[in-house]
mmCIF file of N, CA and C in Angstrom:
data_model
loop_
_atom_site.group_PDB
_atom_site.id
_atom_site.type_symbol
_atom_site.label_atom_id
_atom_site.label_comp_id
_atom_site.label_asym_id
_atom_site.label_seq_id
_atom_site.Cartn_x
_atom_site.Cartn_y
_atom_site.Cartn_z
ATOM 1 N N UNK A 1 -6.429 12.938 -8.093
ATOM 2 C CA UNK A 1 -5.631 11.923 -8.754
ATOM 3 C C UNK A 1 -5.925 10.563 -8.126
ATOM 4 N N UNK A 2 -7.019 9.946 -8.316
ATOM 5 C CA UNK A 2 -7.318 8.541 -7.861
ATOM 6 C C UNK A 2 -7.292 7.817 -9.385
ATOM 7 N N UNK A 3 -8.094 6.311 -8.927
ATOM 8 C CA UNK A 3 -7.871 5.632 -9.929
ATOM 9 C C UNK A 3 -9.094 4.812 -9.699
ATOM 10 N N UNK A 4 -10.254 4.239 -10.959
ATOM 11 C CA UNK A 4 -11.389 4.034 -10.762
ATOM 12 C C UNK A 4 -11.478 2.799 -12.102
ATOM 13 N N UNK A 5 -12.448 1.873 -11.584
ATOM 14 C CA UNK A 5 -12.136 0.475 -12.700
ATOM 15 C C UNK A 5 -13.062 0.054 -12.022
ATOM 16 N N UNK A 6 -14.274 -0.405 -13.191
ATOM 17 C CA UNK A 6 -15.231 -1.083 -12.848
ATOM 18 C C UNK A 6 -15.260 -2.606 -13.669
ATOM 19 N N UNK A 7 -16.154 -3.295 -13.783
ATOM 20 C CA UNK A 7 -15.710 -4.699 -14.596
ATOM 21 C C UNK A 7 -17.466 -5.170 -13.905
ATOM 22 N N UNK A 8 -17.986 -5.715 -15.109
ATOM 23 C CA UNK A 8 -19.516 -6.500 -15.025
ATOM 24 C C UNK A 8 -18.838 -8.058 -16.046
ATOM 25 N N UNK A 9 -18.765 -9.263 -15.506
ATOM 26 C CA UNK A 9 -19.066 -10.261 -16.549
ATOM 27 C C UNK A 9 -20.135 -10.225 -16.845
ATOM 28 N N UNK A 10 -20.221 -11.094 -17.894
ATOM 29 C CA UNK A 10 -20.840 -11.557 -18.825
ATOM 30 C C UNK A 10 -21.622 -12.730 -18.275
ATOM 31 N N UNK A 11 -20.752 -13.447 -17.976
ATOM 32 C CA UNK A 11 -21.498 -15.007 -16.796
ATOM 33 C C UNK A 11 -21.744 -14.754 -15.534
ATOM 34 N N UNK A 12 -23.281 -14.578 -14.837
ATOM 35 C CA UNK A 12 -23.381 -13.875 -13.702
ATOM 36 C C UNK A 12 -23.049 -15.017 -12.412
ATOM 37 N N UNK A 13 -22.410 -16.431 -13.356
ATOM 38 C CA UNK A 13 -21.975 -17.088 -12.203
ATOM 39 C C UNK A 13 -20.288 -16.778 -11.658
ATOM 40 N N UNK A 14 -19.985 -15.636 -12.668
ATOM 41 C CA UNK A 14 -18.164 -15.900 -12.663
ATOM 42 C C UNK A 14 -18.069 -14.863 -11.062
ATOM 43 N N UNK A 15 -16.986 -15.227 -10.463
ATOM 44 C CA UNK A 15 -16.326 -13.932 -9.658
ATOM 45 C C UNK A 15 -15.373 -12.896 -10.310
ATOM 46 N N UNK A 16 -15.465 -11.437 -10.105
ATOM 47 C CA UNK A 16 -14.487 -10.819 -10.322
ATOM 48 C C UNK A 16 -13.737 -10.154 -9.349
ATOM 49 N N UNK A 17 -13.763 -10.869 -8.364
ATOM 50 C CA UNK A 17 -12.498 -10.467 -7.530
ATOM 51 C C UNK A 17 -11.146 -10.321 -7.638
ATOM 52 N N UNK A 18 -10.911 -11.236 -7.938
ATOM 53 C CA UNK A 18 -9.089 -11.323 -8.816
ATOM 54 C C UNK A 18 -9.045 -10.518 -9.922
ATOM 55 N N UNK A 19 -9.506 -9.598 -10.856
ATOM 56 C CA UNK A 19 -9.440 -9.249 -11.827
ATOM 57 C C UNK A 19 -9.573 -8.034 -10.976
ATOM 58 N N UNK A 20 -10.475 -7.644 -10.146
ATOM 59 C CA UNK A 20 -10.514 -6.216 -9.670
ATOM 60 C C UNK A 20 -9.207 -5.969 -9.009
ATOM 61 N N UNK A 21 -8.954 -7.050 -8.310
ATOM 62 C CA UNK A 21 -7.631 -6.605 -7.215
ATOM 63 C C UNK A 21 -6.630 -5.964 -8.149
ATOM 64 N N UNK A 22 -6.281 -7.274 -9.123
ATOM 65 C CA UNK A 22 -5.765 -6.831 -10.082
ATOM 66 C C UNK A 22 -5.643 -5.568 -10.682
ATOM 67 N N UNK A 23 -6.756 -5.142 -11.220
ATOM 68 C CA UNK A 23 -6.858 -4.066 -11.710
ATOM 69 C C UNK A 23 -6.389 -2.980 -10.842
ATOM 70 N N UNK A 24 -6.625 -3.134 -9.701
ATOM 71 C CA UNK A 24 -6.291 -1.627 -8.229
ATOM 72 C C UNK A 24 -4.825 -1.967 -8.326
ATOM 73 N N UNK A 25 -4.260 -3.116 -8.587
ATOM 74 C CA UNK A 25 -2.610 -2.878 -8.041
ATOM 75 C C UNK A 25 -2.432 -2.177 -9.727
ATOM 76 N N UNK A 26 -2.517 -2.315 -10.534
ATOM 77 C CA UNK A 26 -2.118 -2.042 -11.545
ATOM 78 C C UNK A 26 -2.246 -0.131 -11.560
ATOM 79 N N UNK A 27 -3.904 0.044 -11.309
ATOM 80 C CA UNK A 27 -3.902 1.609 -10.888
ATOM 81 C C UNK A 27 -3.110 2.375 -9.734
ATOM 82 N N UNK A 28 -2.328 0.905 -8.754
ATOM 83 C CA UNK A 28 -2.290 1.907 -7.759
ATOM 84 C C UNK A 28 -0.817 2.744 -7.902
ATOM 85 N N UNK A 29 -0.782 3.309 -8.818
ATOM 86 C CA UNK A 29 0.307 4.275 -9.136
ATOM 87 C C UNK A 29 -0.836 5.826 -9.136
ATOM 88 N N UNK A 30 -1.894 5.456 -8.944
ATOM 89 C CA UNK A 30 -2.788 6.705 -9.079
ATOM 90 C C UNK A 30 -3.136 6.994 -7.383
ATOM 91 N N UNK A 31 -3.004 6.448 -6.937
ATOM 92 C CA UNK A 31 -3.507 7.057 -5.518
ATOM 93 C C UNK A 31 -2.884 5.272 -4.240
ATOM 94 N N UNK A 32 -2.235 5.765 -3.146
ATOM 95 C CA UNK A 32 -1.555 4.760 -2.370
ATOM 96 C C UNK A 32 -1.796 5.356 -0.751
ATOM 97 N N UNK A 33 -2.960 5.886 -0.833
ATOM 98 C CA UNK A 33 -3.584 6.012 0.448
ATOM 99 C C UNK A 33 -4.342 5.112 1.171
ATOM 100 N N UNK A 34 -5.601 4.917 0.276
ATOM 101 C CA UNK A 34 -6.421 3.733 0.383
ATOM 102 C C UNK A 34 -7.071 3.132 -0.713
ATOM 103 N N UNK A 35 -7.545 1.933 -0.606
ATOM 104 C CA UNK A 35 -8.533 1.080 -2.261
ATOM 105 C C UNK A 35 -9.563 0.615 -1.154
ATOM 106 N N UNK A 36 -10.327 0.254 -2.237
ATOM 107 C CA UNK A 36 -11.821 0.027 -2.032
ATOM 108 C C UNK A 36 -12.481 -0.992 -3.448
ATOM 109 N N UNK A 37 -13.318 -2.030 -2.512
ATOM 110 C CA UNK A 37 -13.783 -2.732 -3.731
ATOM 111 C C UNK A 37 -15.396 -3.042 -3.040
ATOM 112 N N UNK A 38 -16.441 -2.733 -4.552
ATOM 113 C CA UNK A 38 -17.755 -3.203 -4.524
ATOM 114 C C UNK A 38 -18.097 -3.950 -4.891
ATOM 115 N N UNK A 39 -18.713 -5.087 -4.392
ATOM 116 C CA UNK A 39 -19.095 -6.390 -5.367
ATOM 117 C C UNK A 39 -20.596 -6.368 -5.524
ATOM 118 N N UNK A 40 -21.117 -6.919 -6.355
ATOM 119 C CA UNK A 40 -22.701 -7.015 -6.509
ATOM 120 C C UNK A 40 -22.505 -8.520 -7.175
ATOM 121 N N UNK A 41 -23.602 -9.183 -6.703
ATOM 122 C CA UNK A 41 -24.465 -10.527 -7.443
ATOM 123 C C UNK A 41 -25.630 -9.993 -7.521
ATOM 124 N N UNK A 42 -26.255 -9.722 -8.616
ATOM 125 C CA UNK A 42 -27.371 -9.168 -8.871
ATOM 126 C C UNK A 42 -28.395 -10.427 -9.459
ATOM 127 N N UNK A 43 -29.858 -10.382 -9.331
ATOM 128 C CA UNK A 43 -30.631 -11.216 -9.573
ATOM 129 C C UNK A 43 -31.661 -10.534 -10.283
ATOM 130 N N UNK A 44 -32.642 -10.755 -10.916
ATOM 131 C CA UNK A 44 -33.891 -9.820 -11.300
ATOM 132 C C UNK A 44 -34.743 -9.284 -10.025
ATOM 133 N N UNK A 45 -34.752 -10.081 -9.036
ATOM 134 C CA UNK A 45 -35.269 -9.308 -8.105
ATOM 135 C C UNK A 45 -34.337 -9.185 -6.531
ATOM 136 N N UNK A 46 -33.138 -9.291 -6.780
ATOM 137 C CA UNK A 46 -32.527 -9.127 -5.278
ATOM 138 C C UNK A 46 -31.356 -8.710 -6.189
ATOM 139 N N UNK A 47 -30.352 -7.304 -5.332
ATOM 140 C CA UNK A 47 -29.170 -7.032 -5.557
ATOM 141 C C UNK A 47 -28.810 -7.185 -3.811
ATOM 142 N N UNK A 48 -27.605 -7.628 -3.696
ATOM 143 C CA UNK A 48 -26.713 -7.750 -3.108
ATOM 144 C C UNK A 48 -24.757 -7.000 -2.816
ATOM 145 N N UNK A 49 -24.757 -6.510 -1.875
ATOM 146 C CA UNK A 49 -23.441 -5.346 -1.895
ATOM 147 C C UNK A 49 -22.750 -6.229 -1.197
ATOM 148 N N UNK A 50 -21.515 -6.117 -1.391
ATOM 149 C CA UNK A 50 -20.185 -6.626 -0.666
ATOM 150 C C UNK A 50 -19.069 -5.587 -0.644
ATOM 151 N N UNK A 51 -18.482 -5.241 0.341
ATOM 152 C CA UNK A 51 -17.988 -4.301 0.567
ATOM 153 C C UNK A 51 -16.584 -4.280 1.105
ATOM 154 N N UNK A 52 -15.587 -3.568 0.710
ATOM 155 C CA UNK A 52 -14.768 -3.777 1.636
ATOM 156 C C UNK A 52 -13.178 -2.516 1.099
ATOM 157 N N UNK A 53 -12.992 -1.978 1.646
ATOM 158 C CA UNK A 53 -11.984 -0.707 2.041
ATOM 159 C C UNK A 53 -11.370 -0.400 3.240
ATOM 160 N N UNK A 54 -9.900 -0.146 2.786
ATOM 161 C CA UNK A 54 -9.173 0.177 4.081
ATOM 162 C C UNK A 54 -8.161 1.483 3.340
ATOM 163 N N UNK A 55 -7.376 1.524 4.382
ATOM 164 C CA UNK A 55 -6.123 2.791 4.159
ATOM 165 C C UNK A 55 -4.902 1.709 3.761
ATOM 166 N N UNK A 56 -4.051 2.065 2.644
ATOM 167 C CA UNK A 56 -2.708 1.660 2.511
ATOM 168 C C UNK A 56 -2.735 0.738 1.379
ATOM 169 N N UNK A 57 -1.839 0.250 0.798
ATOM 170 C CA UNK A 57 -1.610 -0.223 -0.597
ATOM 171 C C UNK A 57 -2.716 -1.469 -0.510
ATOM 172 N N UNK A 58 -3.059 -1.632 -1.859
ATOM 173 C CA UNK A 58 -3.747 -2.536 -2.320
ATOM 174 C C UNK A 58 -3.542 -3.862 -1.427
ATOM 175 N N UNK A 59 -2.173 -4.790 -1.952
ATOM 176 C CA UNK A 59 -2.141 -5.956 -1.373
ATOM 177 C C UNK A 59 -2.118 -6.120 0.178
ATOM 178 N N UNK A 60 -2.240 -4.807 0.643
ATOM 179 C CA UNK A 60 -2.440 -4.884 2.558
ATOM 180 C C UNK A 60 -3.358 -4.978 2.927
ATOM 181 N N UNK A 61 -4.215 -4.359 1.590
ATOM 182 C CA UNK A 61 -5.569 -3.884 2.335
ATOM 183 C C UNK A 61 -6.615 -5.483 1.554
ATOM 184 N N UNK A 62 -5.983 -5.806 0.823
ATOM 185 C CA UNK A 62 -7.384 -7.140 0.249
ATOM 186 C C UNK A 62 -6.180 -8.314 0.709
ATOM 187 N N UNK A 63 -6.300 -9.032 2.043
ATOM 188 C CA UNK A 63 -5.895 -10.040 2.060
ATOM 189 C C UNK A 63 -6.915 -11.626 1.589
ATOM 190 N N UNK A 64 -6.364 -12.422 1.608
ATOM 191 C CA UNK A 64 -7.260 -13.687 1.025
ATOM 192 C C UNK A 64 -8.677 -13.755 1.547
ATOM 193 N N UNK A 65 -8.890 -13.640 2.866
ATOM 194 C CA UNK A 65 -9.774 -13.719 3.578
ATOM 195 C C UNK A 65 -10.860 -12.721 3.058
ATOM 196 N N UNK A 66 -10.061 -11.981 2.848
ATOM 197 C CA UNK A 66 -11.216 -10.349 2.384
ATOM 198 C C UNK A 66 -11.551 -10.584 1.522
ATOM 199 N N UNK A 67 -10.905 -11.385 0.168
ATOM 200 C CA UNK A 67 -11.206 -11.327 -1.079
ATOM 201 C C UNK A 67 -12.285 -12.391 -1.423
ATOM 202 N N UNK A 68 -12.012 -13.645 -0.453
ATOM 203 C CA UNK A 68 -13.078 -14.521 -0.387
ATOM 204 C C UNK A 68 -14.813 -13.802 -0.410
ATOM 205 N N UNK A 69 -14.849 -12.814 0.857
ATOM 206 C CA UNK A 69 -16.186 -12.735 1.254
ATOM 207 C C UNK A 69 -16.409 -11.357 -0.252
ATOM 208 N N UNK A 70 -15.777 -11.077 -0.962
ATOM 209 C CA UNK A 70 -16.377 -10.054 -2.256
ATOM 210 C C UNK A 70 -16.704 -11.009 -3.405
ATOM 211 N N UNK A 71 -17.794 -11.702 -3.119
ATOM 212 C CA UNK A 71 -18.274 -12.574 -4.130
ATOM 213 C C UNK A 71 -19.374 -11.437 -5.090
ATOM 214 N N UNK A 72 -19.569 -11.486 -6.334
ATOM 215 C CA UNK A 72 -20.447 -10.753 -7.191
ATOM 216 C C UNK A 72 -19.167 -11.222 -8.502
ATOM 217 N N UNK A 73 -20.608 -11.037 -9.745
ATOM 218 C CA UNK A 73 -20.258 -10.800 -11.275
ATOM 219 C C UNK A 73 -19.730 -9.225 -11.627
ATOM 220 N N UNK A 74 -20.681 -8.076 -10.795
ATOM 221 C CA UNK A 74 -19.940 -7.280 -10.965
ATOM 222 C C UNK A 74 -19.470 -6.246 -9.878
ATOM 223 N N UNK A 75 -18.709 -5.383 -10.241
ATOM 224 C CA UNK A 75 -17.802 -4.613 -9.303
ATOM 225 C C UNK A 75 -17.220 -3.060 -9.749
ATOM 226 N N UNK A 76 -17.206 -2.620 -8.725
ATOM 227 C CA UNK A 76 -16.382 -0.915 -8.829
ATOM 228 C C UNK A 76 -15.313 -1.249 -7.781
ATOM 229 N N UNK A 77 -14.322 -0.327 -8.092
ATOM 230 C CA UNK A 77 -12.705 -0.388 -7.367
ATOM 231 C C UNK A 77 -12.487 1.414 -7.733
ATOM 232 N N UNK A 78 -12.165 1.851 -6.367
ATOM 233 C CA UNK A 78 -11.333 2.792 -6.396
ATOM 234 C C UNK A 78 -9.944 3.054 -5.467
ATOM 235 N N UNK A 79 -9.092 3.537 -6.228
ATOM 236 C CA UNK A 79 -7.853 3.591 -5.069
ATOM 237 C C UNK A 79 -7.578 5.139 -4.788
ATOM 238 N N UNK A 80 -7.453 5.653 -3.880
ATOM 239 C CA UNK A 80 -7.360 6.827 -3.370
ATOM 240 C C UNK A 80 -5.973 7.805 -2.990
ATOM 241 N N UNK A 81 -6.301 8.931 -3.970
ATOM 242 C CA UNK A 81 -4.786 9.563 -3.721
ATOM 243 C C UNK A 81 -5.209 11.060 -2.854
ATOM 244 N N UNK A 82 -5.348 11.589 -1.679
ATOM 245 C CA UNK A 82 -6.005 12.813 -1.287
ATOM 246 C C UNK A 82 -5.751 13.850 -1.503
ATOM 247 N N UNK A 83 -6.137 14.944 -1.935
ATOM 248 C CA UNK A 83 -6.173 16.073 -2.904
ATOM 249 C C UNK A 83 -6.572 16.959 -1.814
ATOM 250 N N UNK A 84 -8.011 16.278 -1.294
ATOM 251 C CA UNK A 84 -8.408 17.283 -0.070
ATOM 252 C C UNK A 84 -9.066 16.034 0.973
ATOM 253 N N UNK A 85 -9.778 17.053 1.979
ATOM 254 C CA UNK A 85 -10.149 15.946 3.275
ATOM 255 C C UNK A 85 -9.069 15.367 4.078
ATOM 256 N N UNK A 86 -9.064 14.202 4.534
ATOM 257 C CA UNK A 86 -8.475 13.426 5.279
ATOM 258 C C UNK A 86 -7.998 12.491 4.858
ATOM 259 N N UNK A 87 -7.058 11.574 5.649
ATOM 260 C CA UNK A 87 -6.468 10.538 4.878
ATOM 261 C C UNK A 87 -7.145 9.567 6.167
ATOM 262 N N UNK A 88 -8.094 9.004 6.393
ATOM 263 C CA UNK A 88 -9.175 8.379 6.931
ATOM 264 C C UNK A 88 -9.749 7.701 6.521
ATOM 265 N N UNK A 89 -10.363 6.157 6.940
ATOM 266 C CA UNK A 89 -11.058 5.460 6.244
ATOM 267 C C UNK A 89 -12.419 5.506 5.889
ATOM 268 N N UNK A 90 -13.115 6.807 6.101
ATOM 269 C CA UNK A 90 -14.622 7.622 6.209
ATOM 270 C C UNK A 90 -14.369 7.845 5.019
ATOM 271 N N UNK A 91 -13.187 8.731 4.255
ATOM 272 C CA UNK A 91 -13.399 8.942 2.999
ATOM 273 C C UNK A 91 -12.613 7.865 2.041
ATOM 274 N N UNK A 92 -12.779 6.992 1.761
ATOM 275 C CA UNK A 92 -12.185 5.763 0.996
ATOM 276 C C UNK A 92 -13.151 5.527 0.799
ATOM 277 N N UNK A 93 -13.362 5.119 -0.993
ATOM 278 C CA UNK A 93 -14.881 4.659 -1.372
ATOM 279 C C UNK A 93 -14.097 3.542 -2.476
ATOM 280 N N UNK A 94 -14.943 2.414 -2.891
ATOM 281 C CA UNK A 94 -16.624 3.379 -3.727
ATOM 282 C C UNK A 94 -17.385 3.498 -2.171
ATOM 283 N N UNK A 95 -18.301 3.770 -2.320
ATOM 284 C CA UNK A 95 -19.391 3.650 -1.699
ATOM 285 C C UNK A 95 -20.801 3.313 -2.493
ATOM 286 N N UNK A 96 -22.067 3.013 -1.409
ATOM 287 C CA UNK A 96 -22.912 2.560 -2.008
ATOM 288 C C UNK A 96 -23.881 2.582 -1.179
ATOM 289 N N UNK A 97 -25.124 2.692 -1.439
ATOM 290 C CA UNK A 97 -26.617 2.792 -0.850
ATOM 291 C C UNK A 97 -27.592 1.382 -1.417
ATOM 292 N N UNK A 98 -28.123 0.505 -0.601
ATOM 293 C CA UNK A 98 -29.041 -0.002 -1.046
ATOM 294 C C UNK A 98 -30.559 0.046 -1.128
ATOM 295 N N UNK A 99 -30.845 1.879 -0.782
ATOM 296 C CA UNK A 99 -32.193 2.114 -1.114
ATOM 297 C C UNK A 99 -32.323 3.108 -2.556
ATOM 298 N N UNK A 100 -32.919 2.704 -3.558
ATOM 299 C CA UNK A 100 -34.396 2.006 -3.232
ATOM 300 C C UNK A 100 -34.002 0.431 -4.185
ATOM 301 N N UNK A 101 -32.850 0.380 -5.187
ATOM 302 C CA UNK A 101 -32.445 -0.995 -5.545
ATOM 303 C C UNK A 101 -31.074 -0.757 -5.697
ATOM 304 N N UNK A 102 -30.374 0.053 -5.256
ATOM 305 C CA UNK A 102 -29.007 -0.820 -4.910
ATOM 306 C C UNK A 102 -27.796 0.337 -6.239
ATOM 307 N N UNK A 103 -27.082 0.892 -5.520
ATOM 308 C CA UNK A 103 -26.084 1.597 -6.378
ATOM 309 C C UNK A 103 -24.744 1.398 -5.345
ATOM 310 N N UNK A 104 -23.566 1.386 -6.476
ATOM 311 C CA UNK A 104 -22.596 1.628 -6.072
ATOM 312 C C UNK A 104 -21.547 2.926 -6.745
ATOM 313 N N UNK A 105 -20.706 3.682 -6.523
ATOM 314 C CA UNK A 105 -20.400 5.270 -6.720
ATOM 315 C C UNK A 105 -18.932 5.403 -6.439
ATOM 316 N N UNK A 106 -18.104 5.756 -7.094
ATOM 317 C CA UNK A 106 -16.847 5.548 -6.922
ATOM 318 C C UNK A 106 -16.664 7.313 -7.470
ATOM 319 N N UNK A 107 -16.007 8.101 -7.563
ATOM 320 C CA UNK A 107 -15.365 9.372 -8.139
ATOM 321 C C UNK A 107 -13.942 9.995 -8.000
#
């Protein structure tokens, strides 16, 4: 029982940070363990990850400061309710790999 919301603009100059946060407080009736947000500014030849997840409600875990450095057009958000595992910040995603061009993975 988590909660998962992705969002790509359209204008790869816009931010969607505020719209993601947004979106996690709105889900976070689905999981109030931990959230997690991925940002990408993608280029034709450079992608870029921004990252950032903790344990505990949305607005604790993305303060201003945090939300500043998740610059990208687009983004994955998941908020986490634990079913199984741990309630640890190892398992709080999305997560993401930047080999061999760059994914981000939320479930």
């Amino acid at each position: 029982m988590c909660g998962i919301v992705a969002l790509l603009a359209a204008n790869p100059d816009e931010m969607v940070r505020q719209e993601m946060v947004q979106a996690c407080t709105i889900l976070q009736h689905r999981g109030q363990c931990a959230a997690g947000i991925v940002t990408s500014n993608a280029t034709h030849n450079h992608t870029r990850f921004n990252q950032h997840k903790g344990l505990g409600l949305v607005r604790d875990v993305f303060t201003l400061d945090v939300m500043l450095k998740l610059e990208g057009n687009a983004a994955v958000a998941h908020v986490r309710y634990p079913t199984a595992g741990s309630s640890s910040n190892d398992e709080s995603q999305p997560m993401y790999n930047n080999y061999p061009c760059g994914l981000a993975l939320a479930h």
